[in-house]
Amino acid sequence: MKRIDILLTQSLIQDDLGLKDKNVIILDVLRATTTMTIALVNGAKEVIPTENIATAVRVAKGSKNSLLCGERNGKVVDGFNLGNSPLEYTPEVVKDKSLIFSTTNGTLAIIKSKFAKNCVLCSFVNISAIVDYVNSIDEDFTIICSGKLNDFCLEDAVCAGMLLSKLNAGRNLELRDSEIAALNLCNDLAMLLNVPSKEKILRLFHSSEHGKYLTSIGLEDDLEISSRLDSYPVIPIFRNGVVKFKEQFEGETSQKLNMKRVNIGVKREDGKKEKISES
Ligand code: MLT
């Protein structure tokens, strides 16, 4: 791994091919990637990000056992089942459900990564698990800050700086201005004696534009749960249009492989000498 690039706003991604075959980390700490992670931990079957409300409604029509989820201006979308507060995604509500999401910034950044080689979702609640995952791959990565309406937002940049500082430990990665800026913001606003501090992160949320806005519409508790460092050490991966845990995708792959073996076995058993085709 030589480089970790940070895109401080997703508006820097001109088109979907911009991230083709790249390794990508998506950040939307207030609140999309935090909420999706907690929803999967609480037993949701999968998260299906969509680029807009109309698409979400269309996808929901075609799927059983699903919920429409998302926000505009921080509030639940009219006609949707759930908003974007992590506190709404309890086990009773989401267990085994497909969650079809549309949010202002986070889902757009995820959709822009559909041609990426690897795409993982990160926030403060799973940051160390993502660092371990990236270290295990040991290739260059691009960190994408979802931002706020294609503009810069403090909380995503600080989280990106914390990711970079953890990944740069023992390495001498090439740093551009964006990376140096994010590192300094993190050191200033989230570290205490060089240690990530939940208290400082919560203070950062209360001083950020979006944190103040969410508090003004009665969603202050979302800031507290989103500041709980490493409270959900899991790896949500976006692949083939859905977000699931790494293990779930691996489980499916080995299942498919087993099926393949069974099919080949069955074919052989009927003793026909024909060429066995890959099913
Ligand atoms: C987003 O994806 O735009 C944010 O998560 C918005 C929010 O939850 O308030």
JSON list of C-alpha atoms and ligand atoms in Angstrom, two decimals, residues 28-33 35 71 73-75 84-85 103-107 146-147 210 213-214 219, ligand 1:
[
{"chain": "A", "resi": 28, "resn": "ASP", "atom": "CA", "xyz": [-21.16, 9.39, 6.02]},
{"chain": "A", "resi": 29, "resn": "VAL", "atom": "CA", "xyz": [-20.79, 9.41, 9.80]},
{"chain": "A", "resi": 30, "resn": "LEU", "atom": "CA", "xyz": [-23.87, 11.62, 10.33]},
{"chain": "A", "resi": 31, "resn": "ARG", "atom": "CA", "xyz": [-25.63, 9.39, 9.62]},
{"chain": "A", "resi": 32, "resn": "ALA", "atom": "CA", "xyz": [-26.00, 7.03, 6.63]},
{"chain": "A", "resi": 33, "resn": "THR", "atom": "CA", "xyz": [-23.00, 4.69, 7.06]},
{"chain": "A", "resi": 35, "resn": "THR", "atom": "CA", "xyz": [-27.18, 3.74, 10.48]},
{"chain": "A", "resi": 71, "resn": "GLU", "atom": "CA", "xyz": [-34.38, 11.01, 4.78]},
{"chain": "A", "resi": 73, "resn": "ASN", "atom": "CA", "xyz": [-33.49, 17.35, 5.23]},
{"chain": "A", "resi": 74, "resn": "GLY", "atom": "CA", "xyz": [-32.79, 14.82, 8.01]},
{"chain": "A", "resi": 75, "resn": "LYS", "atom": "CA", "xyz": [-36.47, 13.84, 8.29]},
{"chain": "A", "resi": 84, "resn": "ASN", "atom": "CA", "xyz": [-32.20, 7.72, 8.93]},
{"chain": "A", "resi": 85, "resn": "SER", "atom": "CA", "xyz": [-31.83, 7.67, 12.70]},
{"chain": "A", "resi": 103, "resn": "THR", "atom": "CA", "xyz": [-30.58, 9.54, 1.65]},
{"chain": "A", "resi": 104, "resn": "THR", "atom": "CA", "xyz": [-29.33, 12.95, 0.57]},
{"chain": "A", "resi": 105, "resn": "ASN", "atom": "CA", "xyz": [-25.60, 12.20, 0.44]},
{"chain": "A", "resi": 106, "resn": "GLY", "atom": "CA", "xyz": [-24.56, 8.73, 1.69]},
{"chain": "A", "resi": 107, "resn": "THR", "atom": "CA", "xyz": [-26.49, 6.54, -0.76]},
{"chain": "A", "resi": 146, "resn": "SER", "atom": "CA", "xyz": [-20.09, 11.87, 1.37]},
{"chain": "A", "resi": 147, "resn": "GLY", "atom": "CA", "xyz": [-20.18, 15.47, 2.58]},
{"chain": "A", "resi": 210, "resn": "HIS", "atom": "CA", "xyz": [-25.09, 18.97, 10.28]},
{"chain": "A", "resi": 213, "resn": "TYR", "atom": "CA", "xyz": [-29.06, 20.93, 12.38]},
{"chain": "A", "resi": 214, "resn": "LEU", "atom": "CA", "xyz": [-29.93, 17.39, 13.56]},
{"chain": "A", "resi": 219, "resn": "LEU", "atom": "CA", "xyz": [-32.24, 14.17, 16.75]},
{"chain": "B", "resi": 1, "resn": "MLT", "atom": "C1", "xyz": [-27.07, 11.59, 4.23]},
{"chain": "B", "resi": 1, "resn": "MLT", "atom": "O1", "xyz": [-26.86, 10.46, 3.75]},
{"chain": "B", "resi": 1, "resn": "MLT", "atom": "O2", "xyz": [-27.29, 12.52, 3.56]},
{"chain": "B", "resi": 1, "resn": "MLT", "atom": "C2", "xyz": [-27.02, 11.83, 5.70]},
{"chain": "B", "resi": 1, "resn": "MLT", "atom": "O3", "xyz": [-26.81, 10.66, 6.31]},
{"chain": "B", "resi": 1, "resn": "MLT", "atom": "C3", "xyz": [-28.16, 12.67, 6.06]},
{"chain": "B", "resi": 1, "resn": "MLT", "atom": "C4", "xyz": [-28.76, 12.49, 7.40]},
{"chain": "B", "resi": 1, "resn": "MLT", "atom": "O4", "xyz": [-28.85, 11.39, 7.86]},
{"chain": "B", "resi": 1, "resn": "MLT", "atom": "O5", "xyz": [-29.17, 13.44, 8.01]}
]
